Amino acid sequence: MNAHLERLQPLDGVIVAELGSRPAVHACGQLLQQLGATVVIVEDPAMAPASRPVAVVDKLSVSGPGPENTLTEELIRNADVLITSSDRDDTPQPADDTRIWCDITAFGASGELAGNPASELLVQGYSGTASVTGRRDGPPLPMRVPLLDMEAAVYAAASIMVALRVRERTTSGQNIDIALYDVGVNALAAFLPLPFAGREATRNGNRHAILSPWNTYPTKDGWVMICAPTDDQWNRLCRIMGSPQEALSTTYSSTTGRLTNIDAVDDIISRWTAGLTLDICLSLLADGGIPSGPIVELQDLANEPNLVHREMVRSATCSSGSMYSVPGAPIQPRGRGAGRIPAVNEDAPEVAKILAGRRLRTASESARTCGFPLHDVRVVEIGMNTVAPLAGRQLGALGADVIKIEPPRGDVNRANAPLREDGESFIFSVSNTDKRGIVLDLSRPEDADTLWKLLATADVVLENLKPGSLDRLGFSADAVRSRCPELVYCSMSGFGHDSAYAGRPALDTVIQAMSGVMASNRQDSMPTKAGISIADQLGGQFGLLAVLAALHQRDRTGRGTHVDIAMQDVTAWSTQYLWNGAADLSPVEVLEGADGFVLVEGLDTQNIAKRLHADDVDAARSLGKRLSRNEILDLLNTEAIPVAAPVCTLDEVLTSQQTIDRGLVISRPSNDGDTWTVLESPMRLSKTPARVRTAMGRLGSLDVSLHDELVHLSATQAAARQTGADHAG
């Protein structure tokens, strides 16, 4: 195998036309370029200057269509993939059935809000993601990092990889519908168990919605993020704190008890951290294996030790000689690209030359039938909590046979509150759909042998255990791939297996703290986490994209690979639009109405007061409290592009017509006869759609088909051994 094929470049020869103005479009194009595609960006003259470096880096730049410019038309006719945002831009539709057209919009192609060109921030309001960010005693806090755009970009890139896989086999293209709203509703997964259990989902500041302890605590010289929600982590934290008698109370011995008494838990920890310096506190927590970390400012990301080690923040120079920060490649760290920032239309001659050599494809009739694009892929998931399970459930929705391996105690999410009356966990059901399950104790030789039998039939391994855990059990990436060289082994962890922080544990908010998200999101000067579990979700989404890319590459080379996804990489990647200055950020205000909050973007306080017919902003705020949200919206949204949106609660999102029209919250059966409310996939492909079909049952519930298959594998293996013995005799 030559060195070129060993590198993950699955999209060599693919031409992508990037035609939309949304950040998600540019970020999707960036990901495809890092995977080897030739990406041509048709530049929007209105693009914000501070956003341009990360939007265009290592792409080919051409100017938009004009009276004498036919290059864009040629590009649209000849590109393999078109990425657009039709609700905000004039979008040419591909003229034949061989193109892959991915349209990223605010609300998608269906539903009562379809066509509404709302910005990311306003979609945060409609989708409920703004309602869960900020202090409980304060207003909602919209996130300035465009997290829904960035998640949408990853789902779009993954959908494009799926469509390319289908086209390789059928020559047929298809349309892809990615909605920021759908992504936002899916991002609420950690909060949805609360309304499912009849409880109110509220903002929690730097706390977790359903886990404790999980918060920012004061030290003598700064703030420390500590996440110790499992019983084992809580017990270890108590020992680190010197086992204070109050902390050892049975009141706090369970996840439910700690969540119910969250104020008391935080008070116990705060009294301990307040007596220590930040460095000493972090050292003690690290020695005890407790997920924790400092808050890293955006301007310090380029010097953060692990991001430096993994080359996730690079320098790039534009034609004027100015230097900018641009992201490395989260799927394959160590750069990926020269860091070139082209001038507008600089690459028109090169693009014309590339297009001149293109040969149009012809679609086959057989490709017009629908089906699951990963029907022939088997995935073994060895995962806990959110990250690997998210990648697994999306692969399952695409038709893969996902087999989830659980230890005898089960995935830790099975014990996370709130629980149903029968003790089953809502969050586990939401996180695990379209999977078959088996319980294995990998320290037992017979169970380890069962896993080896499954791996021999698998295409993919997903794992997000603490680095080194599977190595000690004999299932490291090297060990597995030495026996199964065609297998794709995807590791997802806080800081990566190749890391400056080898073996260091991490959970979502620790990663938010160490990736710039919290520093960019402040409430009354306090760095504040995104309410949604952005680091967990991006980790799983990038795992999904990496697996699809690696499968595409395996089809070309016959070889699998080990992909090392770091949650810190992907979360820092999501902040890239703020790396080169925040001068482009539009003003944002949150107004309180009589029946809830309204989010306003792009209007300064003077214009808000003017549209509300008030003398000044104080009068406007006073007036707003006497008006309904709809009345405020009618006064503010007077032009084609909306500037205001309601901040919807989770209950409102679950019952909204847009959620219903898009089929985002659905009921699905489990193999043990139960029914669960779960989330539909946000990936909408026109010919090979992702569809959620089943939920997982109780721990250890018998999956008859998997049991029968294992019996058959054992019999086949025994017969092979006997045949070998007969030949030897």
XYZ file of C-alpha atoms in Angstrom:
729
model
C 0.000 0.000 0.000
C 1.574 3.313 -1.026
C 1.710 6.306 1.317
C -0.808 8.320 -0.723
C -3.538 5.689 -0.385
C -2.846 5.307 3.321
C -3.858 8.951 3.872
C -7.574 9.611 4.244
C -8.326 11.349 0.930
C -11.611 9.770 -0.106
C -12.783 12.708 -2.232
C -9.904 12.994 -4.695
C -11.416 13.938 -8.061
C -14.712 15.260 -6.628
C -15.608 18.849 -7.567
C -17.790 20.820 -5.156
C -19.494 24.111 -6.010
C -20.115 26.208 -2.914
C -22.897 28.663 -3.771
C -24.614 29.643 -0.506
C -23.906 32.417 1.972
C -24.713 30.686 5.268
C -21.731 29.803 7.506
C -22.893 26.168 7.392
C -22.339 26.138 3.618
C -18.772 27.411 3.961
C -17.979 25.031 6.838
C -19.386 22.062 4.909
C -17.230 22.994 1.910
C -14.212 23.254 4.206
C -14.766 19.728 5.528
C -15.116 18.310 2.016
C -11.920 20.115 0.957
C -10.068 18.615 3.915
C -11.240 15.187 2.735
C -9.692 15.763 -0.682
C -12.388 17.446 -2.793
C -11.685 20.385 -5.081
C -13.992 23.040 -3.648
C -14.849 26.130 -5.689
C -16.444 28.953 -3.723
C -18.599 31.383 -5.691
C -17.940 34.435 -3.573
C -20.681 36.567 -2.085
C -19.575 40.228 -2.263
C -21.443 40.833 1.019
C -19.356 38.300 2.967
C -18.098 39.802 6.229
C -14.349 40.524 6.087
C -13.532 38.825 9.397
C -15.393 35.686 8.305
C -13.762 35.418 4.888
C -10.383 33.865 5.861
C -11.931 30.725 7.361
C -14.649 30.588 4.691
C -12.277 30.552 1.693
C -9.042 28.994 2.981
C -7.622 26.355 0.607
C -10.598 26.674 -1.762
C -10.652 28.006 -5.316
C -12.304 31.428 -5.569
C -14.466 32.677 -8.416
C -16.792 35.668 -8.484
C -20.554 35.414 -8.698
C -22.514 35.382 -11.959
C -22.542 38.521 -14.063
C -23.466 39.625 -17.592
C -20.146 38.440 -19.011
C -19.367 35.648 -16.554
C -20.439 32.184 -17.663
C -17.978 30.336 -15.456
C -20.492 29.913 -12.636
C -22.975 28.349 -15.047
C -20.273 25.940 -16.251
C -19.429 25.099 -12.666
C -23.047 24.304 -11.818
C -23.350 22.080 -14.898
C -20.152 20.156 -14.214
C -19.699 19.953 -10.439
C -20.375 16.700 -8.625
C -21.824 18.456 -5.573
C -23.672 21.762 -5.124
C -23.995 23.308 -1.649
C -26.554 26.097 -1.362
C -28.704 28.041 1.086
C -31.795 28.661 -1.031
C -33.769 30.542 1.619
C -31.154 33.316 1.634
C -29.740 33.249 -1.902
C -30.840 32.906 -5.510
C -30.151 29.211 -6.019
C -29.791 27.540 -9.419
C -31.238 24.039 -9.393
C -29.228 21.248 -11.075
C -30.643 20.349 -14.452
C -30.096 16.579 -14.392
C -30.254 13.586 -12.094
C -26.531 13.034 -11.588
C -25.808 16.007 -9.320
C -25.812 15.896 -5.546
C -27.534 19.056 -4.383
C -27.293 19.838 -0.673
C -29.465 22.749 0.434
C -28.839 24.082 3.959
C -31.609 26.379 5.172
C -33.130 27.635 8.393
C -36.225 25.412 8.400
C -35.913 22.997 5.496
C -38.082 22.409 2.456
C -41.275 21.575 4.368
C -43.288 22.790 7.330
C -45.061 26.018 8.133
C -41.751 27.901 8.483
C -40.235 26.636 5.228
C -38.669 29.493 3.279
C -38.261 31.737 6.318
C -34.677 33.039 5.885
C -33.954 33.320 9.608
C -30.369 33.566 10.787
C -28.646 31.044 13.044
C -29.397 33.188 16.105
C -33.103 33.387 15.331
C -33.254 29.630 14.741
C -31.755 29.248 18.217
C -34.912 30.972 19.424
C -37.384 28.927 17.393
C -35.671 25.582 18.121
C -35.474 26.092 21.900
C -31.681 25.976 22.053
C -31.541 29.597 23.255
C -34.015 28.822 26.034
C -31.629 26.353 27.700
C -28.510 28.573 27.699
C -27.843 31.062 30.504
C -28.489 31.316 34.221
C -31.745 30.025 35.609
C -32.463 33.425 37.203
C -31.547 35.371 34.059
C -32.783 35.765 30.482
C -31.965 33.281 27.712
C -28.437 33.670 26.375
C -28.057 33.328 22.586
C -24.792 31.692 21.584
C -22.452 33.876 19.528
C -20.569 30.844 18.235
C -22.778 29.612 15.339
C -23.136 26.139 16.796
C -26.240 25.153 14.819
C -24.538 26.212 11.582
C -21.464 24.174 12.482
C -23.453 21.067 13.430
C -25.509 21.456 10.252
C -22.257 21.607 8.265
C -21.127 18.243 9.650
C -24.498 16.596 9.012
C -24.472 18.054 5.494
C -20.959 16.730 4.799
C -21.970 13.307 6.148
C -25.090 13.297 3.941
C -22.976 14.222 0.926
C -20.608 11.325 1.698
C -23.630 9.003 1.768
C -24.930 10.404 -1.528
C -21.511 9.976 -3.141
C -21.411 6.360 -1.927
C -24.790 5.769 -3.546
C -23.726 7.513 -6.766
C -20.557 5.406 -6.990
C -22.781 2.344 -7.098
C -25.681 3.636 -9.174
C -24.483 6.806 -11.017
C -27.550 8.601 -9.626
C -27.458 11.851 -7.689
C -30.036 13.095 -5.190
C -31.146 16.120 -3.204
C -30.255 16.687 0.453
C -32.351 18.868 2.766
C -30.529 20.039 5.914
C -32.396 22.387 8.269
C -30.795 24.292 11.131
C -34.096 23.862 12.980
C -33.921 20.049 12.728
C -30.335 20.166 13.959
C -31.379 22.375 16.878
C -34.185 20.058 17.954
C -31.795 17.082 17.796
C -29.312 19.075 19.869
C -31.839 19.150 22.730
C -31.399 15.408 23.353
C -29.983 15.889 26.872
C -32.937 18.113 27.839
C -35.827 16.171 26.307
C -35.980 13.589 29.118
C -37.206 16.349 31.428
C -40.467 17.135 29.588
C -40.841 13.420 28.801
C -40.813 12.837 32.582
C -43.254 15.693 33.210
C -40.570 18.065 34.508
C -39.720 21.564 33.347
C -36.575 22.015 31.238
C -34.880 25.216 32.324
C -31.655 27.090 31.868
C -28.945 25.831 34.171
C -25.994 28.187 33.750
C -22.909 25.978 33.785
C -24.803 23.066 35.285
C -25.948 20.003 33.358
C -29.672 19.501 32.797
C -29.827 16.035 34.388
C -26.402 15.373 35.991
C -24.617 16.604 39.135
C -21.998 17.696 40.039
C -21.341 19.543 36.796
C -20.490 23.232 37.187
C -17.923 26.024 37.305
C -16.437 26.557 40.758
C -14.335 29.424 42.192
C -10.681 29.039 43.149
C -8.363 31.616 44.672
C -7.272 32.877 41.254
C -9.812 31.739 38.668
C -12.546 29.304 37.783
C -12.399 25.530 37.394
C -14.869 23.367 35.491
C -15.598 20.087 37.286
C -17.776 17.270 35.941
C -18.120 14.211 38.201
C -21.669 12.891 37.624
C -21.192 9.113 37.949
C -21.226 7.383 41.323
C -17.589 6.368 40.884
C -16.494 9.898 39.981
C -18.426 11.359 42.921
C -16.792 8.923 45.341
C -13.334 9.749 43.985
C -14.053 13.482 44.190
C -15.081 13.040 47.819
C -11.746 11.376 48.564
C -9.866 14.213 46.822
C -11.791 16.744 48.923
C -10.769 14.894 52.097
C -14.078 13.035 52.462
C -16.092 15.759 54.217
C -18.781 14.144 56.356
C -21.599 16.034 54.653
C -20.531 14.822 51.206
C -20.569 11.195 52.366
C -24.260 11.376 53.266
C -26.482 8.793 51.579
C -28.472 11.795 50.327
C -25.828 12.220 47.620
C -25.039 8.559 46.932
C -27.106 8.281 43.719
C -27.393 10.297 40.521
C -31.010 11.093 41.418
C -30.040 12.240 44.905
C -27.295 14.536 43.620
C -29.608 16.041 41.003
C -32.380 16.593 43.559
C -29.923 18.270 45.984
C -27.840 20.052 43.374
C -27.460 23.319 45.347
C -26.049 21.506 48.367
C -23.667 19.475 46.181
C -22.335 22.624 44.522
C -21.926 24.312 47.912
C -19.810 21.409 49.205
C -17.498 21.576 46.192
C -17.293 25.398 46.149
C -16.122 25.504 49.767
C -13.284 23.124 48.833
C -12.172 24.794 45.569
C -12.282 28.311 47.068
C -9.363 27.437 49.326
C -7.076 26.356 46.462
C -5.267 27.998 43.568
C -6.421 26.990 40.104
C -3.195 25.088 39.341
C -3.277 23.114 42.580
C -6.978 22.350 42.140
C -6.440 21.111 38.568
C -3.468 18.995 39.662
C -5.444 17.279 42.431
C -8.392 16.632 40.145
C -6.139 15.291 37.374
C -4.388 12.922 39.810
C -7.811 11.648 40.847
C -9.004 11.181 37.261
C -11.837 13.711 37.578
C -12.860 15.470 34.326
C -11.919 19.103 34.876
C -10.283 22.040 33.154
C -9.647 25.785 32.996
C -11.479 28.237 30.748
C -9.410 28.976 27.630
C -9.911 32.321 25.871
C -10.346 32.398 22.088
C -7.091 34.274 21.562
C -5.248 31.580 23.523
C -6.445 28.616 21.451
C -3.386 28.853 19.183
C -1.205 28.216 22.255
C -3.350 25.618 24.022
C -0.960 22.623 24.394
C -3.178 19.885 22.979
C -4.479 21.991 20.084
C -0.861 22.844 19.271
C 0.084 19.159 19.450
C -2.736 18.235 17.077
C -2.161 21.269 14.795
C -5.753 22.451 14.997
C -5.061 26.196 14.742
C -2.940 27.176 11.726
C -1.719 30.459 10.292
C -2.606 31.545 6.774
C -1.554 34.544 4.694
C -3.710 36.373 2.156
C -2.457 38.125 -0.966
C -2.075 41.427 0.930
C 0.302 39.787 3.377
C -2.105 39.848 6.339
C -1.963 36.825 8.644
C -5.053 34.993 9.892
C -5.889 31.970 12.026
C -7.584 29.076 10.217
C -8.566 25.588 11.414
C -6.747 22.322 10.888
C -8.582 19.145 9.940
C -10.513 17.549 12.819
C -10.799 14.173 11.064
C -7.125 13.946 10.254
C -5.062 16.392 12.295
C -1.707 17.674 11.089
C -2.926 20.515 8.918
C -4.544 19.415 5.637
C -4.004 22.195 3.146
C -1.462 24.912 2.497
C -3.341 27.612 4.390
C -3.856 29.644 1.216
C -6.372 32.514 1.245
C -7.112 33.436 -2.387
C -8.146 36.851 -3.615
C -11.701 37.126 -4.965
C -11.874 35.467 -8.405
C -8.154 34.674 -8.308
C -8.738 31.082 -9.394
C -11.084 31.639 -12.358
C -8.475 30.502 -14.949
C -7.688 27.328 -13.010
C -11.370 26.522 -12.494
C -12.055 27.010 -16.207
C -9.231 24.595 -17.019
C -10.537 21.983 -14.575
C -14.075 22.205 -15.930
C -12.914 21.924 -19.523
C -11.728 18.377 -18.833
C -14.911 17.177 -17.159
C -17.107 14.489 -18.649
C -20.783 14.534 -17.692
C -22.208 11.451 -16.015
C -25.359 9.649 -17.111
C -27.870 8.535 -14.500
C -29.030 4.930 -14.443
C -32.695 4.047 -14.167
C -32.002 1.442 -11.467
C -30.766 4.167 -9.156
C -34.168 5.746 -8.812
C -35.409 3.256 -6.237
C -35.196 4.108 -2.540
C -33.373 2.119 0.114
C -30.975 2.314 3.004
C -27.539 3.368 1.786
C -25.628 1.469 4.506
C -27.662 -1.741 4.365
C -24.450 -3.740 3.805
C -22.429 -2.180 6.652
C -22.056 -3.690 10.128
C -21.006 -1.503 13.050
C -19.837 -2.672 16.473
C -20.366 0.105 19.017
C -18.449 0.013 22.295
C -19.650 3.312 23.651
C -21.068 5.113 26.644
C -23.087 8.293 27.223
C -23.443 10.433 24.069
C -20.520 10.480 21.648
C -20.184 6.980 20.164
C -23.920 6.298 20.681
C -24.765 9.388 18.579
C -22.549 8.224 15.719
C -24.036 4.739 16.057
C -27.655 5.861 15.980
C -27.121 8.007 12.885
C -25.347 5.117 11.109
C -28.260 2.916 12.166
C -30.762 5.386 10.721
C -28.844 5.118 7.431
C -29.413 1.354 7.468
C -26.248 0.004 9.083
C -26.541 -3.037 11.338
C -25.332 -1.520 14.618
C -24.501 -3.955 17.439
C -24.065 -2.204 20.779
C -21.742 -3.895 23.280
C -22.603 -3.131 26.903
C -20.802 -4.232 30.078
C -22.823 -6.152 32.702
C -23.703 -2.875 34.456
C -24.854 -1.369 31.138
C -24.165 1.943 29.437
C -23.903 4.540 32.222
C -26.737 6.458 30.536
C -29.108 3.689 31.657
C -28.748 5.018 35.208
C -28.983 8.726 34.418
C -32.020 10.598 35.731
C -34.811 11.256 35.144
C -36.014 7.665 35.085
C -39.406 6.193 34.296
C -41.355 4.557 37.096
C -39.953 1.186 35.986
C -36.387 2.470 36.376
C -35.619 2.799 32.661
C -33.799 5.922 31.441
C -35.253 8.410 28.972
C -31.842 9.711 27.870
C -30.633 6.194 27.056
C -33.607 5.589 24.771
C -33.112 8.917 22.965
C -29.399 8.184 22.488
C -29.772 4.600 21.263
C -32.004 3.825 18.316
C -31.685 1.320 15.460
C -29.277 -0.887 17.406
C -29.153 -4.506 18.506
C -27.628 -5.094 21.912
C -25.497 -7.670 23.682
C -23.981 -7.702 27.175
C -20.315 -8.761 27.347
C -17.771 -8.726 30.155
C -14.619 -8.338 28.085
C -12.423 -9.400 31.001
C -13.889 -12.924 30.606
C -12.196 -14.975 27.843
C -15.461 -16.407 26.541
C -17.018 -12.927 26.181
C -13.859 -11.548 24.582
C -14.045 -14.443 22.114
C -17.631 -13.482 21.289
C -16.527 -9.948 20.490
C -13.757 -11.243 18.220
C -16.379 -13.286 16.351
C -18.462 -10.165 15.820
C -15.455 -8.081 14.773
C -14.623 -10.655 12.111
C -17.988 -9.841 10.488
C -17.881 -6.069 11.048
C -16.956 -3.096 8.878
C -16.711 -0.477 11.624
C -15.845 -0.192 15.319
C -17.058 2.874 17.243
C -15.580 3.459 20.690
C -15.462 6.374 23.096
C -14.015 4.780 26.217
C -11.201 6.471 28.092
C -8.008 6.079 25.992
C -6.229 2.904 27.048
C -9.331 1.101 28.347
C -9.750 -1.175 25.332
C -5.980 -1.584 24.992
C -5.867 -3.231 28.429
C -8.615 -5.633 27.353
C -6.778 -6.612 24.163
C -8.956 -4.620 21.746
C -6.729 -1.673 20.826
C -6.933 -0.276 17.313
C -3.644 -1.972 16.388
C -4.729 -5.327 17.816
C -8.119 -5.268 16.085
C -6.823 -4.047 12.735
C -3.985 -6.577 12.716
C -6.658 -9.298 12.665
C -9.229 -7.337 10.647
C -7.269 -5.075 8.240
C -10.377 -3.970 6.303
C -12.089 -2.681 9.414
C -12.576 1.049 10.134
C -11.776 1.705 13.805
C -13.097 5.069 15.012
C -11.972 6.318 18.419
C -13.678 9.343 19.967
C -12.326 10.879 23.172
C -11.966 14.215 24.904
C -8.421 15.027 23.847
C -7.589 12.283 21.325
C -5.426 9.180 21.556
C -2.505 11.121 20.077
C -2.581 13.793 22.751
C -0.611 16.148 24.931
C -2.978 15.024 27.704
C -2.579 11.256 27.406
C -5.189 9.415 29.457
C -6.889 12.573 30.720
C -10.669 12.177 31.093
C -13.085 14.799 29.816
C -16.783 15.466 29.573
C -18.755 17.909 27.469
C -18.475 21.070 29.553
C -14.785 20.556 30.326
C -14.222 20.512 26.578
C -16.399 23.610 26.114
C -14.214 25.335 28.716
C -10.958 24.317 27.007
C -12.092 24.999 23.411
C -13.143 28.652 23.520
C -16.912 28.117 23.574
C -17.455 29.253 27.164
C -15.074 32.193 26.770
C -17.073 33.442 23.760
C -20.397 33.080 25.535
C -20.615 35.339 28.601
C -23.450 36.370 30.856
C -22.626 39.273 33.165
C -18.936 38.621 32.366
C -19.181 34.977 33.523
C -17.994 32.484 30.849
C -21.040 30.322 30.209
C -21.417 26.953 28.522
C -23.823 26.305 25.696
C -26.921 24.649 27.117
C -26.796 21.964 24.452
C -24.024 19.367 24.804
C -22.106 20.768 21.879
C -18.777 18.963 22.481
C -20.448 15.570 22.873
C -22.604 16.134 19.832
C -19.826 17.373 17.565
C -17.659 14.460 18.711
C -20.327 11.992 17.612
C -21.123 13.877 14.406
C -17.471 13.976 13.379
C -17.246 10.275 14.222
C -20.145 9.717 11.815
C -18.476 11.774 9.071
C -15.092 10.117 9.641
C -16.579 6.623 9.369
C -18.398 7.469 6.134
C -15.222 8.977 4.681
C -13.147 5.992 5.765
C -15.655 3.546 4.235
C -15.518 5.535 0.998
C -11.729 5.303 1.063
C -11.840 1.591 1.866
C -13.941 1.026 -1.244
C -11.031 2.497 -3.227
C -8.098 0.863 -1.457
C -9.428 -2.275 0.247
C -7.904 -1.093 3.533
C -9.491 0.157 6.704
C -7.997 2.793 8.971
C -7.902 4.074 12.546
C -9.559 7.470 12.949
C -8.760 9.456 16.099
C -11.454 12.072 16.852
C -10.815 14.535 19.691
C -13.779 16.431 21.116
C -11.490 19.377 21.872
C -10.476 19.538 18.194
C -14.016 19.582 16.879
C -15.327 22.020 19.492
C -12.462 24.456 18.889
C -13.190 24.033 15.146
C -16.753 25.243 15.793
C -15.459 28.610 17.080
C -13.427 29.435 13.950
C -15.719 32.274 12.817
C -14.642 34.260 15.889
C -10.894 33.661 15.552
C -10.093 36.726 13.449
C -12.087 39.312 15.337
C -15.692 39.865 16.331
C -16.164 43.124 14.418
C -18.656 41.410 12.109
C -20.988 40.307 14.910
C -24.361 41.993 14.725
C -25.987 43.393 17.884
C -28.219 41.013 19.798
C -30.857 41.846 22.399
C -33.259 39.697 24.398
C -36.592 41.345 25.242
C -38.968 40.032 27.861
C -42.600 39.901 26.753
C -45.742 39.178 28.706
C -45.625 35.487 27.698
C -41.921 34.837 27.230
C -38.784 36.195 25.605
C -38.014 37.534 22.128
C -34.560 37.401 20.558
C -33.601 40.400 18.372
C -30.623 40.439 15.994
C -29.238 43.226 13.837
C -31.051 46.159 15.439
C -29.360 48.484 17.882
C -31.309 49.626 20.931
C -32.298 52.896 19.257
C -33.926 51.095 16.333
C -35.623 48.602 18.633
C -37.180 51.490 20.550
C -38.234 53.157 17.287
C -39.994 50.055 15.962
C -41.761 49.523 19.277
C -42.868 53.191 19.224
C -41.026 53.888 22.480
C -38.943 56.915 23.439
C -35.841 54.960 24.456
C -34.651 51.421 25.157
C -35.779 51.509 28.801
C -39.265 52.504 27.699
C -39.130 49.778 25.034
C -38.238 47.138 27.623
C -41.048 48.326 29.886
C -43.515 48.302 26.980
C -42.338 44.856 25.876
C -43.325 43.319 29.189
C -46.928 44.359 28.498
C -46.970 42.909 24.970
C -47.180 39.301 23.844
C -44.285 37.810 21.903
C -46.364 37.831 18.730
C -47.163 41.528 19.173
C -43.450 42.318 19.610
C -42.586 40.240 16.545
C -45.176 42.021 14.419
C -43.655 45.383 15.343
C -40.037 44.310 14.778
C -40.257 42.082 11.683
C -41.275 44.683 9.139
C -38.943 43.598 6.306
C -38.339 40.459 4.231
C -35.401 39.303 6.349
C -36.644 38.753 9.920
C -34.751 40.350 12.799
C -36.648 38.798 15.717
C -37.855 35.388 16.861
C -39.637 33.963 19.887
C -37.488 32.104 22.393
C -39.512 28.904 22.499
C -39.578 26.620 25.522
C -39.003 22.899 25.064
C -42.697 22.198 25.599
C -43.486 24.652 22.803
C -40.880 23.074 20.510
C -42.234 19.570 21.101
C -45.758 20.642 20.150
C -44.907 23.187 17.433
C -46.307 22.726 13.953
C -42.802 22.879 12.467
C -41.640 19.975 14.651
C -44.755 18.018 13.725
C -44.480 18.814 10.006
C -40.826 17.722 9.941
C -41.570 14.546 11.932
C -38.739 15.248 14.366
C -40.183 13.685 17.540
C -41.502 10.169 16.968
C -42.554 6.999 18.814
C -40.711 3.769 18.048
C -40.957 0.199 19.412
C -38.192 -1.738 21.170
C -37.459 -5.437 20.797
C -38.890 -6.186 24.262
C -42.346 -4.832 23.431
C -41.928 -1.321 24.809
C -42.447 2.040 23.070
C -40.213 5.113 23.399
C -40.329 8.709 22.216
C -37.151 9.396 20.237
C -35.694 11.786 17.649
C -35.718 11.425 13.881
C -32.440 11.951 12.013
C -31.736 15.482 10.687
C -30.227 14.015 7.486
C -32.840 14.204 4.713
C -31.748 12.482 1.493
C -34.346 12.342 -1.279
C -33.626 8.818 -2.603
C -31.926 7.040 0.284
C -33.404 8.701 3.359
C -32.251 8.110 6.918
C -35.125 6.685 8.976
C -35.271 5.789 12.659
C -37.125 2.475 13.080
C -36.530 1.020 16.541
C -35.507 1.867 20.108
C -33.337 -0.370 22.292
C -34.851 -2.544 24.981
C -33.866 -3.209 28.569
C -30.336 -4.274 29.444
C -29.832 -7.904 28.479
C -33.128 -8.221 26.614
C -32.746 -11.036 24.111
C -32.296 -10.101 20.480
C -33.275 -13.366 18.834
C -31.635 -12.643 15.476
C -28.318 -11.700 17.082
C -28.442 -14.723 19.399
C -29.070 -17.061 16.470
C -26.245 -15.478 14.492
C -23.772 -15.948 17.345
C -24.803 -19.588 17.699
C -24.216 -20.038 13.960
C -20.817 -18.296 14.148
C -19.775 -20.557 17.020
C -20.839 -23.653 15.107
C -19.030 -22.476 11.978
C -15.873 -21.748 13.945
C -16.020 -25.152 15.658
C -16.483 -26.876 12.301
C -13.512 -25.005 10.869
C -11.345 -26.073 13.817
C -12.428 -29.688 13.367
C -11.682 -29.559 9.641
C -8.239 -28.184 10.410
C -7.608 -30.951 12.940
C -8.719 -33.603 10.444
C -6.348 -32.248 7.805
C -3.529 -32.112 10.341
C -4.192 -35.731 11.317
